[in-house]
Short mmCIF file of C-alpha atoms and ligand atoms in Angstrom, two decimals:
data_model
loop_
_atom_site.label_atom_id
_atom_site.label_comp_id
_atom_site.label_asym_id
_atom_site.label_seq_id
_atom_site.Cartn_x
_atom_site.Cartn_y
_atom_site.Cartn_z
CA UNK A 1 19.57 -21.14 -1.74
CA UNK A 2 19.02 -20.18 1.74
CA UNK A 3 17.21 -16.20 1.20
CA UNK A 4 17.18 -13.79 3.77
CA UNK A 5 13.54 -11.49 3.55
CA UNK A 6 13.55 -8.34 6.20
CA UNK A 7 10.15 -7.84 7.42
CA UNK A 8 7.33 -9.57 8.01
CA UNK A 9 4.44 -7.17 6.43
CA UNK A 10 2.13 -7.77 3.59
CA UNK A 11 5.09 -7.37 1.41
CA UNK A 12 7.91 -9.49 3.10
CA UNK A 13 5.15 -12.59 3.55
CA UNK A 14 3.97 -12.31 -0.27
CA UNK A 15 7.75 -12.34 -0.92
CA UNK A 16 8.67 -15.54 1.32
CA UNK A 17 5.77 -17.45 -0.61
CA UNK A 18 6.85 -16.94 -3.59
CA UNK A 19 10.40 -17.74 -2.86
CA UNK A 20 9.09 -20.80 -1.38
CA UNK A 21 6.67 -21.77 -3.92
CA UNK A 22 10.31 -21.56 -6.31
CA UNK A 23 12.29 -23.91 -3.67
CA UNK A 24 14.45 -21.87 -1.88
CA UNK A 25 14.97 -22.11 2.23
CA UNK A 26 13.45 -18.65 3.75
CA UNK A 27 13.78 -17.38 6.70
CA UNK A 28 11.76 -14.40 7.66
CA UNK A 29 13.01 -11.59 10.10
CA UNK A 30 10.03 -9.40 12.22
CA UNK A 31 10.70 -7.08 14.89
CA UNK A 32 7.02 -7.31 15.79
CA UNK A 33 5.72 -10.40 17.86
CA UNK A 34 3.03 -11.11 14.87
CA UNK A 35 2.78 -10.21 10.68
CA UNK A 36 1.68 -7.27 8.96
CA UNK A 37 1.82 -5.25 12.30
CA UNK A 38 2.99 -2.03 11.05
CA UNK A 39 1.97 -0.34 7.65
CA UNK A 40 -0.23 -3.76 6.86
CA UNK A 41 -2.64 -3.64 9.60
CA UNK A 42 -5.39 -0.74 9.28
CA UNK A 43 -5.12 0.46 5.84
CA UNK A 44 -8.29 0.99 3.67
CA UNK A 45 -8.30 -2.20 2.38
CA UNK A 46 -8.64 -1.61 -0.87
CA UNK A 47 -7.10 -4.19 -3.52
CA UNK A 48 -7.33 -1.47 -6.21
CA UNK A 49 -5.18 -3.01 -9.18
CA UNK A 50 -7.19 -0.33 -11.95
CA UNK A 51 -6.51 2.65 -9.63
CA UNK A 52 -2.82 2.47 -8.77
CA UNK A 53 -1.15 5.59 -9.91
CA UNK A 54 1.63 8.02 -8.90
CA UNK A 55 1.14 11.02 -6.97
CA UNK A 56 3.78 12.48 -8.27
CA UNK A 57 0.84 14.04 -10.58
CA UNK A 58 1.14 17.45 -12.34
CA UNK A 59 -2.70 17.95 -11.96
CA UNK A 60 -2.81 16.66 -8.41
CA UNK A 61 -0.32 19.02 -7.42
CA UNK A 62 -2.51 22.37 -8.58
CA UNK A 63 -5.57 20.28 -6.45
CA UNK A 64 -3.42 19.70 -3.03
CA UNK A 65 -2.53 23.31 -2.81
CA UNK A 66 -5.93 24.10 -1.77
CA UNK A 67 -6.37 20.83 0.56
CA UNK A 68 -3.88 21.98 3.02
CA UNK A 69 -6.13 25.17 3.51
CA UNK A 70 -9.04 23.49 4.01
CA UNK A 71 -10.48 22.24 7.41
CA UNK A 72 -11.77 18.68 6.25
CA UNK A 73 -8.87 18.80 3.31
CA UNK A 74 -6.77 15.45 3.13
CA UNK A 75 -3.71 16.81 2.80
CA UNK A 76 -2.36 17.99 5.85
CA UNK A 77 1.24 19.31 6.65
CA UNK A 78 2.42 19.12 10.86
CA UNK A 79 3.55 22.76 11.24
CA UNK A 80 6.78 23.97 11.65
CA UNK A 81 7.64 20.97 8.77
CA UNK A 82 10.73 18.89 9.27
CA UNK A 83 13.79 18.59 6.46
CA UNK A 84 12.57 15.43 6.02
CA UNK A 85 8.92 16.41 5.09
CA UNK A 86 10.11 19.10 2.69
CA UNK A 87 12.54 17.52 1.05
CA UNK A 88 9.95 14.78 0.23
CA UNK A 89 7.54 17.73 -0.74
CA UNK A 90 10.02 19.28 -2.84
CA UNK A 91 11.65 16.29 -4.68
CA UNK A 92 7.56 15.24 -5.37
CA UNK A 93 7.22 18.17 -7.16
CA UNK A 94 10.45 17.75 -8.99
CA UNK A 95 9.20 14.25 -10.52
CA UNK A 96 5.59 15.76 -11.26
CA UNK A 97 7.22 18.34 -13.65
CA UNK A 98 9.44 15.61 -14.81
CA UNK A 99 7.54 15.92 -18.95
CA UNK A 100 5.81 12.42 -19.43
CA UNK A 101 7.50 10.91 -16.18
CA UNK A 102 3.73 10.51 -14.92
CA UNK A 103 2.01 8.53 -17.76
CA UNK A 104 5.46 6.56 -18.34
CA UNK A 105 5.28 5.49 -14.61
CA UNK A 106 1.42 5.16 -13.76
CA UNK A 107 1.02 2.04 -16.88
CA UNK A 108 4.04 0.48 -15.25
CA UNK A 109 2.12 0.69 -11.88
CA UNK A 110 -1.21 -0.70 -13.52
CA UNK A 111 0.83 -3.42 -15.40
CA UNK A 112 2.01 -4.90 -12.19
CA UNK A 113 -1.34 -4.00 -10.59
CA UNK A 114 -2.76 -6.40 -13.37
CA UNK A 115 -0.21 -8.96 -12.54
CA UNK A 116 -0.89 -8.77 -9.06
CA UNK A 117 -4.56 -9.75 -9.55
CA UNK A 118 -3.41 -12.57 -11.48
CA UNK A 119 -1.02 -13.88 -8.47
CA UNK A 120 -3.82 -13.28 -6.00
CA UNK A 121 -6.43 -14.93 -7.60
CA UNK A 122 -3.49 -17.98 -7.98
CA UNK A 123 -2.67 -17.81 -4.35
CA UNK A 124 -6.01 -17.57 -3.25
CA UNK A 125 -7.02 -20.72 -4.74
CA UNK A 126 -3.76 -22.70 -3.61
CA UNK A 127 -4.54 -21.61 -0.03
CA UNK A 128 -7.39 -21.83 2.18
CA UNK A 129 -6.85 -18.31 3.94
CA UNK A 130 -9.60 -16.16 5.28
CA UNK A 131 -9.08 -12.56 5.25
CA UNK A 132 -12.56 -11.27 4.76
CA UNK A 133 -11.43 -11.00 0.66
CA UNK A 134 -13.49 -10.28 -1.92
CA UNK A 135 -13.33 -9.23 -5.70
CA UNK A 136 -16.38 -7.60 -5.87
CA UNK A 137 -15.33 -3.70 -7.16
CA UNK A 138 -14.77 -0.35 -6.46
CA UNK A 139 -16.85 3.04 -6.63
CA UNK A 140 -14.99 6.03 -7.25
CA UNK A 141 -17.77 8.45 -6.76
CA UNK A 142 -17.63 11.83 -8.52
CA UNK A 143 -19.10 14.47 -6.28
CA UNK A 144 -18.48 17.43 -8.86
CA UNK A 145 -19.45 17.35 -12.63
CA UNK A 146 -15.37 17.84 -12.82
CA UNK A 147 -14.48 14.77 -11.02
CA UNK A 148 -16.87 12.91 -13.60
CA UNK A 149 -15.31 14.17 -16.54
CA UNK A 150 -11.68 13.12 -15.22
CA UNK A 151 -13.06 9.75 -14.52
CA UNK A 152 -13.74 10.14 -18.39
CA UNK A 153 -10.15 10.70 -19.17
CA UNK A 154 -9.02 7.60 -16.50
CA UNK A 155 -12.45 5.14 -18.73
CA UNK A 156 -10.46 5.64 -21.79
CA UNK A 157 -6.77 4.69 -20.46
CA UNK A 158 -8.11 1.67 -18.47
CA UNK A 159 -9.77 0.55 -21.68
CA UNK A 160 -6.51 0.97 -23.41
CA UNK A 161 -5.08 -1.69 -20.69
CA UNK A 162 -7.80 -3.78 -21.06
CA UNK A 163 -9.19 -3.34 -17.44
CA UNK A 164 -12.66 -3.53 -16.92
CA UNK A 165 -14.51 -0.37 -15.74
CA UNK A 166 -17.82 1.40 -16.06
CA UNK A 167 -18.95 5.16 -15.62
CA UNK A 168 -22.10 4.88 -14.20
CA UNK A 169 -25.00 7.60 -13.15
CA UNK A 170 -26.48 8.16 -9.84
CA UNK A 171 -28.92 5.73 -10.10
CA UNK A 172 -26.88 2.94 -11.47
CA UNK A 173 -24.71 3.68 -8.20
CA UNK A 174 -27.52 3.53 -5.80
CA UNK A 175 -28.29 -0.18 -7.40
CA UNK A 176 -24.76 -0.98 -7.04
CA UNK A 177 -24.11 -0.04 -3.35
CA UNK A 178 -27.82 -0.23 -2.31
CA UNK A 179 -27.07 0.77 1.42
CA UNK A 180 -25.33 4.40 -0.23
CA UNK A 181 -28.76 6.20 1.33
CA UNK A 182 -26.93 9.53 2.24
CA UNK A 183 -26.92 12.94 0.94
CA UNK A 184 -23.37 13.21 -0.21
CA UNK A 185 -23.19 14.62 -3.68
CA UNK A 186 -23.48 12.07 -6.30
CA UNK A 187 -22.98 12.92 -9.64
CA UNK A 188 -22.00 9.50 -10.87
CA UNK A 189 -18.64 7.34 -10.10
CA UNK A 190 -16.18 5.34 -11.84
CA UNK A 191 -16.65 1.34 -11.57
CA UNK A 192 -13.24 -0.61 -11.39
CA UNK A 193 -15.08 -4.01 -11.74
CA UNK A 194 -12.63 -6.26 -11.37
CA UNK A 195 -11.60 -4.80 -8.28
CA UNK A 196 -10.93 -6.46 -4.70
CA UNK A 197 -10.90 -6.05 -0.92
CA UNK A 198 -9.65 -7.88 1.64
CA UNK A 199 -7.90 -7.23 5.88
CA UNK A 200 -4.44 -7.12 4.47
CA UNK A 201 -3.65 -7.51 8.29
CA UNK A 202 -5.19 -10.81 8.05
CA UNK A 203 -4.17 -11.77 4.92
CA UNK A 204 -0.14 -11.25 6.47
CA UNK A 205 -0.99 -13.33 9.83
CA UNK A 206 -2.41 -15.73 7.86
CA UNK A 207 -0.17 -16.41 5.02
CA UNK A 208 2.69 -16.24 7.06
CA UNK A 209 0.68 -19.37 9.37
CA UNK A 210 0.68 -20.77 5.70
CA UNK A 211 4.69 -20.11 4.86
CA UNK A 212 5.43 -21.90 8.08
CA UNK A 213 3.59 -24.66 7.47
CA UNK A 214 5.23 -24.98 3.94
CA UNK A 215 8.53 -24.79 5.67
CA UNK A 216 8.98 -21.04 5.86
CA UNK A 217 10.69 -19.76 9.24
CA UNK A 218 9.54 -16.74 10.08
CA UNK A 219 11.36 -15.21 13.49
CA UNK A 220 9.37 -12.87 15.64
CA UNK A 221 10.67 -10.06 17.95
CA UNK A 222 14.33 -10.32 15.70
CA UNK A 223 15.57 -7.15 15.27
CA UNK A 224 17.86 -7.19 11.64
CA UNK A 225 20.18 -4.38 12.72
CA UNK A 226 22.51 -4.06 9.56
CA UNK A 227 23.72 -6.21 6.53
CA UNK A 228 27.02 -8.21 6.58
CA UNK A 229 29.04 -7.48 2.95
CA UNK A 230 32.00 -7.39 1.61
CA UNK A 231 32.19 -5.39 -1.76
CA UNK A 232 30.30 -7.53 -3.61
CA UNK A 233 27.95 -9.47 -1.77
CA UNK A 234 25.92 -9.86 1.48
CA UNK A 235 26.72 -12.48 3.50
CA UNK A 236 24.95 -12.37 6.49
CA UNK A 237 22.21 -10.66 8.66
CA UNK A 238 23.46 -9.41 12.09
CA UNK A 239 20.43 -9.22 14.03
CA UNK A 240 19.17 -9.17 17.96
CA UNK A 241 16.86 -11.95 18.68
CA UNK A 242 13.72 -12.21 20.87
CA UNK A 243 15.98 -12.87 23.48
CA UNK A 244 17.71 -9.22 23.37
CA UNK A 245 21.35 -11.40 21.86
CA UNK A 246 23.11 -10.35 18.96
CA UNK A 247 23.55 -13.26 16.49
CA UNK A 248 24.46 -13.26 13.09
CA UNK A 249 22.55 -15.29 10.56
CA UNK A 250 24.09 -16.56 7.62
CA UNK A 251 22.34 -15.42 3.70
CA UNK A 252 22.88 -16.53 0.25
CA UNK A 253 20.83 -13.70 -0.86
CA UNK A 254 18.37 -10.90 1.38
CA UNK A 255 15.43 -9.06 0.39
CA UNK A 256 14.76 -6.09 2.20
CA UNK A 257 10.91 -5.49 2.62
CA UNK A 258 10.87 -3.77 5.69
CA UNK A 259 8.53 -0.60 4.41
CA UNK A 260 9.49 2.53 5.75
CA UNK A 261 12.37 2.01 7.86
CA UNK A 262 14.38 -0.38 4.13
CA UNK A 263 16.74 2.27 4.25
CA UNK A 264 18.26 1.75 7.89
CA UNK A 265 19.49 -0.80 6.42
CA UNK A 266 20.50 0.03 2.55
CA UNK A 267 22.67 3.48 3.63
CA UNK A 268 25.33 1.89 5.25
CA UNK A 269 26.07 -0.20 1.78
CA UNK A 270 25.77 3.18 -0.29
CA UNK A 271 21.78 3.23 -1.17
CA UNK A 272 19.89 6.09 -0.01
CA UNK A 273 16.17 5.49 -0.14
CA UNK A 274 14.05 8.39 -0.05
CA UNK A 275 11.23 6.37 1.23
CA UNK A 276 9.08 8.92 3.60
CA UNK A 277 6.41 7.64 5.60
CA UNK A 278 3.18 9.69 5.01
CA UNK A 279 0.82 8.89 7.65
CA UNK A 280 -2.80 8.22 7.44
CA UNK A 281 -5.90 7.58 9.58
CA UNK A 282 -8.87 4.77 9.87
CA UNK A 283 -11.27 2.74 12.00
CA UNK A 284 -12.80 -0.50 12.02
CA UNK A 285 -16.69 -1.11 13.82
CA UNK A 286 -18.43 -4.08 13.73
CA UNK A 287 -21.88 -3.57 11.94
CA UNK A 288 -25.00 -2.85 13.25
CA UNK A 289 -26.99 -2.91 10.33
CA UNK A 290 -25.21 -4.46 7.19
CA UNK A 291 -28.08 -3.27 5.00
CA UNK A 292 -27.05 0.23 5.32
CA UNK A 293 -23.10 -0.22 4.88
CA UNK A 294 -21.19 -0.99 1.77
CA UNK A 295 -21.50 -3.79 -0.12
CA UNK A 296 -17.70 -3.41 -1.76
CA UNK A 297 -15.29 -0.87 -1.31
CA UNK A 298 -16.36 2.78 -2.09
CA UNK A 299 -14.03 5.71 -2.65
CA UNK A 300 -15.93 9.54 -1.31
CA UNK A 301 -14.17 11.62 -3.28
CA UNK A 302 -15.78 14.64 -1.58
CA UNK A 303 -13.87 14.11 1.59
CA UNK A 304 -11.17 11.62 0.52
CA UNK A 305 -12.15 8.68 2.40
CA UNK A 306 -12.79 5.20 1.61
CA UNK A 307 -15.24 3.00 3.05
CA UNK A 308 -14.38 -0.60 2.85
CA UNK A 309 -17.04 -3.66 3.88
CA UNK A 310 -14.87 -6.29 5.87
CA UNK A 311 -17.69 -9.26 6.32
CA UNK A 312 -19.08 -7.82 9.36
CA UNK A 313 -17.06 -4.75 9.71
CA UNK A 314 -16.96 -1.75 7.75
CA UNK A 315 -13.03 0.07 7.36
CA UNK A 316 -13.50 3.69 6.77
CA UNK A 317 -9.73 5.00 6.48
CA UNK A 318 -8.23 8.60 5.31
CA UNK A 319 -5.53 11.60 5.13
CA UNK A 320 -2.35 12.30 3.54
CA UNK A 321 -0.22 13.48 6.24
CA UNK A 322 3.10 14.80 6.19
CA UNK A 323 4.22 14.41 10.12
CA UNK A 324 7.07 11.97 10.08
CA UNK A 325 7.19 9.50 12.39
CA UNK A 326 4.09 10.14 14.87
CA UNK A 327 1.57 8.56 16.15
CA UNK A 328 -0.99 10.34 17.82
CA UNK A 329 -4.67 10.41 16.40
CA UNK A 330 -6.04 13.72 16.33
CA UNK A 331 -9.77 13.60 17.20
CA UNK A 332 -10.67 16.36 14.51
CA UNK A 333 -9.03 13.68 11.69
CA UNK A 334 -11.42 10.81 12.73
CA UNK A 335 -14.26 13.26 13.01
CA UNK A 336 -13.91 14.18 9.16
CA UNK A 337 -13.63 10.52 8.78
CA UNK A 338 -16.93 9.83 10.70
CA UNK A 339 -18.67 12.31 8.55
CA UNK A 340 -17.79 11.09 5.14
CA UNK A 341 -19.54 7.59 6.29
CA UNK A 342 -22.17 9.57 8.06
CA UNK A 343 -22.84 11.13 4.17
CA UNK A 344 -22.91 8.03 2.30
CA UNK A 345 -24.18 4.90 4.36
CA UNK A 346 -26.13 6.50 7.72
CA UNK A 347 -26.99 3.93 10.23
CA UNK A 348 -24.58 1.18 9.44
CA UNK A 349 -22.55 1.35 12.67
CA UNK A 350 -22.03 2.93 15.95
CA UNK A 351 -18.98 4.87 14.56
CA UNK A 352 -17.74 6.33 17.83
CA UNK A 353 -17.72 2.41 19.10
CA UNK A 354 -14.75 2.07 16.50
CA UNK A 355 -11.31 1.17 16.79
CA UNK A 356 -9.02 3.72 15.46
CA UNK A 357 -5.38 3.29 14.22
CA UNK A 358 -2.77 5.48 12.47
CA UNK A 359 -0.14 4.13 10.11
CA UNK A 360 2.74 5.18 7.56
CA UNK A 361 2.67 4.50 3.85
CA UNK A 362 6.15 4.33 2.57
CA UNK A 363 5.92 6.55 -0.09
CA UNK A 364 8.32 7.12 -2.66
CA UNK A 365 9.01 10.95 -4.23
CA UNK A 366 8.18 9.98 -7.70
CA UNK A 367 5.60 6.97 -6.69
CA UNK A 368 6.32 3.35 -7.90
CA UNK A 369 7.20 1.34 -5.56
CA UNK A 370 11.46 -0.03 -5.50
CA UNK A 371 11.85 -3.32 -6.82
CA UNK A 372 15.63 -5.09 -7.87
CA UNK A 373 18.94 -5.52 -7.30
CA UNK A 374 20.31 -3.72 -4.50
CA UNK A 375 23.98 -2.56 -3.96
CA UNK A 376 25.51 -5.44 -3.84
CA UNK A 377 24.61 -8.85 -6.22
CA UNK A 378 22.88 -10.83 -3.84
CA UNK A 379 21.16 -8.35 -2.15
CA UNK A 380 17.32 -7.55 -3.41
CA UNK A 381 14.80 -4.76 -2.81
CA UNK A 382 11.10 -4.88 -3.08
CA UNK A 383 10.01 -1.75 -0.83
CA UNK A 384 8.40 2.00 -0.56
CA UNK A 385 5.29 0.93 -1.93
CA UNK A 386 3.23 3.76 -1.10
CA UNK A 387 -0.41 4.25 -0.67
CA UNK A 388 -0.62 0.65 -3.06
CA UNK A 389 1.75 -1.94 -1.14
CA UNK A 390 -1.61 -4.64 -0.11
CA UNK A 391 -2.90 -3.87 -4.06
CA UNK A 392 0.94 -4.11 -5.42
CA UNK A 393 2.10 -7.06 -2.89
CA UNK A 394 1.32 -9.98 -4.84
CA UNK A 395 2.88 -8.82 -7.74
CA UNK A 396 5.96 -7.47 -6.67
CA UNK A 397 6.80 -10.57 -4.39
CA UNK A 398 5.83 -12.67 -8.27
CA UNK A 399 8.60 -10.20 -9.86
CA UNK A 400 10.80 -9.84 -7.33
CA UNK A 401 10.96 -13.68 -6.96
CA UNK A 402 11.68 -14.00 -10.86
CA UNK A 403 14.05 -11.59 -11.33
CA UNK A 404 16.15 -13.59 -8.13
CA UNK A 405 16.15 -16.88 -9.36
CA UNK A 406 17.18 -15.22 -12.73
CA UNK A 407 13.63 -15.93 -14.46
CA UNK A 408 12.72 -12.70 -17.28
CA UNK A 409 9.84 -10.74 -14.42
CA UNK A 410 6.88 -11.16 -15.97
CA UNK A 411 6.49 -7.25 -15.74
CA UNK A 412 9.28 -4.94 -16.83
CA UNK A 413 10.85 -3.61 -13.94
CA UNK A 414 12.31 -0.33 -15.32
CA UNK A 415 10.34 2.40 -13.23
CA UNK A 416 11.31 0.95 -10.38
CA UNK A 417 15.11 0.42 -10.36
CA UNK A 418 16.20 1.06 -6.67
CA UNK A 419 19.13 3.50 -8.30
CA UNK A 420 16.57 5.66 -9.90
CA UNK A 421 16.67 7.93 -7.14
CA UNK A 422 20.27 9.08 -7.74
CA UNK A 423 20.36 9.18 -11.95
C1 LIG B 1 -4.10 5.03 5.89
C2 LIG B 1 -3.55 4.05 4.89
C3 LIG B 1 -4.42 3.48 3.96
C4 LIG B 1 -3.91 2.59 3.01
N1 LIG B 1 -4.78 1.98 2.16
C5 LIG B 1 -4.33 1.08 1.25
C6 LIG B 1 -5.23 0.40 0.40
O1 LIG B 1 -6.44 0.54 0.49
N2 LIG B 1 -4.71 -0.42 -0.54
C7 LIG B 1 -3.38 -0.62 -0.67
O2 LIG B 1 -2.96 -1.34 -1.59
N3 LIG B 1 -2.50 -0.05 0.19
C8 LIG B 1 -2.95 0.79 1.14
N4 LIG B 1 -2.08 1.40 1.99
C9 LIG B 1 -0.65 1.15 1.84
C10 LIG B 1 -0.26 -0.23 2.36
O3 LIG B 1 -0.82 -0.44 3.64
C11 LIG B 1 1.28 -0.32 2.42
O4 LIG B 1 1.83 0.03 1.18
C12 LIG B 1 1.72 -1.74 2.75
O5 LIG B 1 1.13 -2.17 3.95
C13 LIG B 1 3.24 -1.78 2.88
O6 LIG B 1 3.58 -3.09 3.23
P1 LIG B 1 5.08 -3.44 3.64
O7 LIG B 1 5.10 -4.88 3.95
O8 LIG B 1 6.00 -2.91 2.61
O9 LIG B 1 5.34 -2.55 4.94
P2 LIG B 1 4.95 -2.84 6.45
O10 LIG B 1 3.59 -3.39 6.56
O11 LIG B 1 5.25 -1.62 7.23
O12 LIG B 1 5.96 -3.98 6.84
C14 LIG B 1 7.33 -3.76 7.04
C15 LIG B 1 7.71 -4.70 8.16
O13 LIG B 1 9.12 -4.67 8.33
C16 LIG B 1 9.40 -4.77 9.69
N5 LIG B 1 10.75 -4.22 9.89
C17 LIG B 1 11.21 -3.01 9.48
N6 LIG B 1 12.51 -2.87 9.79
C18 LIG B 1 12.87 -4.02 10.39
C19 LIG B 1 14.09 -4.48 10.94
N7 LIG B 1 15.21 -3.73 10.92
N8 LIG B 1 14.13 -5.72 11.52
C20 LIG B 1 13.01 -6.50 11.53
N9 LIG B 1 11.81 -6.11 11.02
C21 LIG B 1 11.76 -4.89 10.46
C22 LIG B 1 8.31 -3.93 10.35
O14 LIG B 1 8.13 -4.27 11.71
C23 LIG B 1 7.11 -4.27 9.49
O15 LIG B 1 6.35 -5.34 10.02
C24 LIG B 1 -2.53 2.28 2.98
C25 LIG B 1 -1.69 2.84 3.93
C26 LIG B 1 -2.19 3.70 4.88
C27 LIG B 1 -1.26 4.28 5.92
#
């Protein structure tokens, strides 16, 4: 079968190896010159399979009300908002009252988040890729009494799933993270242990180096501008190549993983998406003294911001931002960045040397990602994975792969039926 994947981030390449790894011809289409160039390339880095959840939260929502009055808050709104932003606002809060919508849909989430540890781990060993990975934890810290006693609540549910985790005291997380020499309050955290981290930007340029080799195409600076169908199936890609020509490329089947802009191309065939891309902020700076930076990946719950060690480089990424489409870095949001770092691990890089990025997690209104069949019978969806796509990739390409070549997914797929959206 020859199978069509749109895009060419973390998602789309996870998704071409496994269809590979099955036997089927893939060809790849990327508007960008390179992988993982969009969504993939600065996020936190976090591969945070015990922490995946949906936002769609009826206790989250009675915390963000305050966060969008507060200077350093992460939630931010861009002010007048646009349709787009309140609609995805308002249809959020919809789901979050939605009675036991949130529980129902945060196991499936950590189910596949298991099974996407298991697929890593797999494809890590088949392949010799270097992405600056690791599987060495994550700190949630608790900087209230409050936060520690809902990381109570989250100890019990994890154990229920059978994934490993750990409260631990103050001193416990000094031993763990021993560069954490700041003044932040600490009043314990939550240990994920099995936890990972990893450049997902990396981890797309060089898997897809690996697809190619394995006899993956994957065609840069190609354009997919819509689907070819009749009623029933998709037959076809039309797309404009590197070259600026429109050519049409032949498909027994097409996976759309192109992130925020999946519904460009699922509209025209009947499919709304409500996929809304909810920006977010972080920088990368080589180390100057690794002794002082993070040791794994550590979540500041005091100012919402992770801190990530990359081998040599420490990722310190943050914000919820509801802007649309824009890219512009406001100093005051890398500033709040720089002193969450500046609170936990002083001294561990020049952080106004960094390099700063901006980027759009394709978040859905209720929160698990879209996986299945699409409108028509050959056409497949595994998109709007939120603030979890480099966590969530590995599994969902695993599922997505199974449920196309008509295996039973090894996770049930049920909160994340593409028609949800319109039931
Ligand atoms: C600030 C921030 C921090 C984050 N932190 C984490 C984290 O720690 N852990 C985690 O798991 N997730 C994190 N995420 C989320 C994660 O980065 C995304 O969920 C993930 O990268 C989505 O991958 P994707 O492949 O679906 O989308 P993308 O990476 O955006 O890839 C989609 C690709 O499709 C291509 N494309 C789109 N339309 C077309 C078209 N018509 N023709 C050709 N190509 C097309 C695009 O060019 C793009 O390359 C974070 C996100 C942000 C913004």
């Amino acid at each position: 079968m020859h199978i069509v994947v749109v895009g060419g981030g973390v998602v789309g390449m996870t998704t071409a190896y496994e269809l590979n790894r099955r036997g089927h011809r893939v060809t790849v289409l990327e508007r960008h010159g390179i992988a993982g160039n969009e969504t993939s390339k600065g996020n936190a880095a976090q591969r945070s399979y015990g922490v995946v959840y949906p936002w769609a939260d009826p206790a989250m929502v009675m915390k963000a009300i305050p966060w969008l009055f507060k200077k350093d808050g992460p939630l931010k709104l861009r002010l007048p908002p646009s349709m787009e932003s309140l609609r995805f606002l308002f249809s959020t809060l919809r789901y979050a009252r939605s009675p036991g919508l949130f529980g129902l849909n945060k196991r499936a989430m950590l189910r596949l988040g298991i099974h996407s540890r298991e697929r890593f781990l797999a494809l890590e060993q088949e392949l010799d890729l270097h992405f600056d990975g690791d599987h060495r934890g994550l700190l949630h810290l608790a900087s209230t009494p409050d936060a520690l006693e809902g990381y109570r609540q989250t100890h019990k549910l994890l154990n229920e799933l059978g994934i490993a985790s750990r409260l631990l005291t103050p001193g416990q997380v000094r031993e763990a993270e021993p560069g954490m020499t700041g003044n932040g309050p600490l009043y314990g955290a939550l240990s994920y242990d099995t936890d990972g981290t990893g450049d997902c930007h990396l981890f797309s340029v060089e898997l897809a180096r690996a697809c190619e080799s394995k006899g993956v195409t994957v065609r840069y600076n190609t354009e997919s501008e819509h689907l070819i169908a009749n009623d029933h199936r998709v037959t076809g890609v039309a797309v404009r190549n590197k070259d600026g020509k429109a050519e049409t490329l032949e498909a027994d089947a097409v996976v759309i993983c192109a992130g925020c802009w999946s519904g460009q191309l699922t509209r025209p065939l009947g499919l709304e998406l409500p996929i809304y891309p909810v920006k977010g902020y972080s920088f990368t700076v080589p180390l100057s003294d690794p002794d002082r930076a993070p040791v794994s990946t550590v979540h500041d719950d005091n100012f919402k911001v992770v801190s990530t060690r990359l081998g040599n480089r420490l990722r310190a990424s943050g914000f919820v931002e509801l802007a649309d489409f824009n890219r512009n870095i406001p100093e005051a949001r890398l500033a709040t960045i720089r002193k969450s770092v500046e609170s936990r691990f002083p001294g561990c890089a020049d952080l106004h040397a960094a390099e700063t990025w901006t980027g759009f997690r394709p978040m859905t209104p209720d929160g698990p990602p879209i996986i299945g069949y699409g409108p028509r019978e050959n056409l497949f969806l595994n998109t709007g994975h939120g603030t979890f796509g480099w966590t969530l990739s590995a599994g969902s390409a695993s599922v997505i792969s199974q449920l196309i070549g008509g295996e039973e997914p090894s996770v049930c797929l049920d909160a994340f039926r593409p028609g949800r959206f319109a039931e």
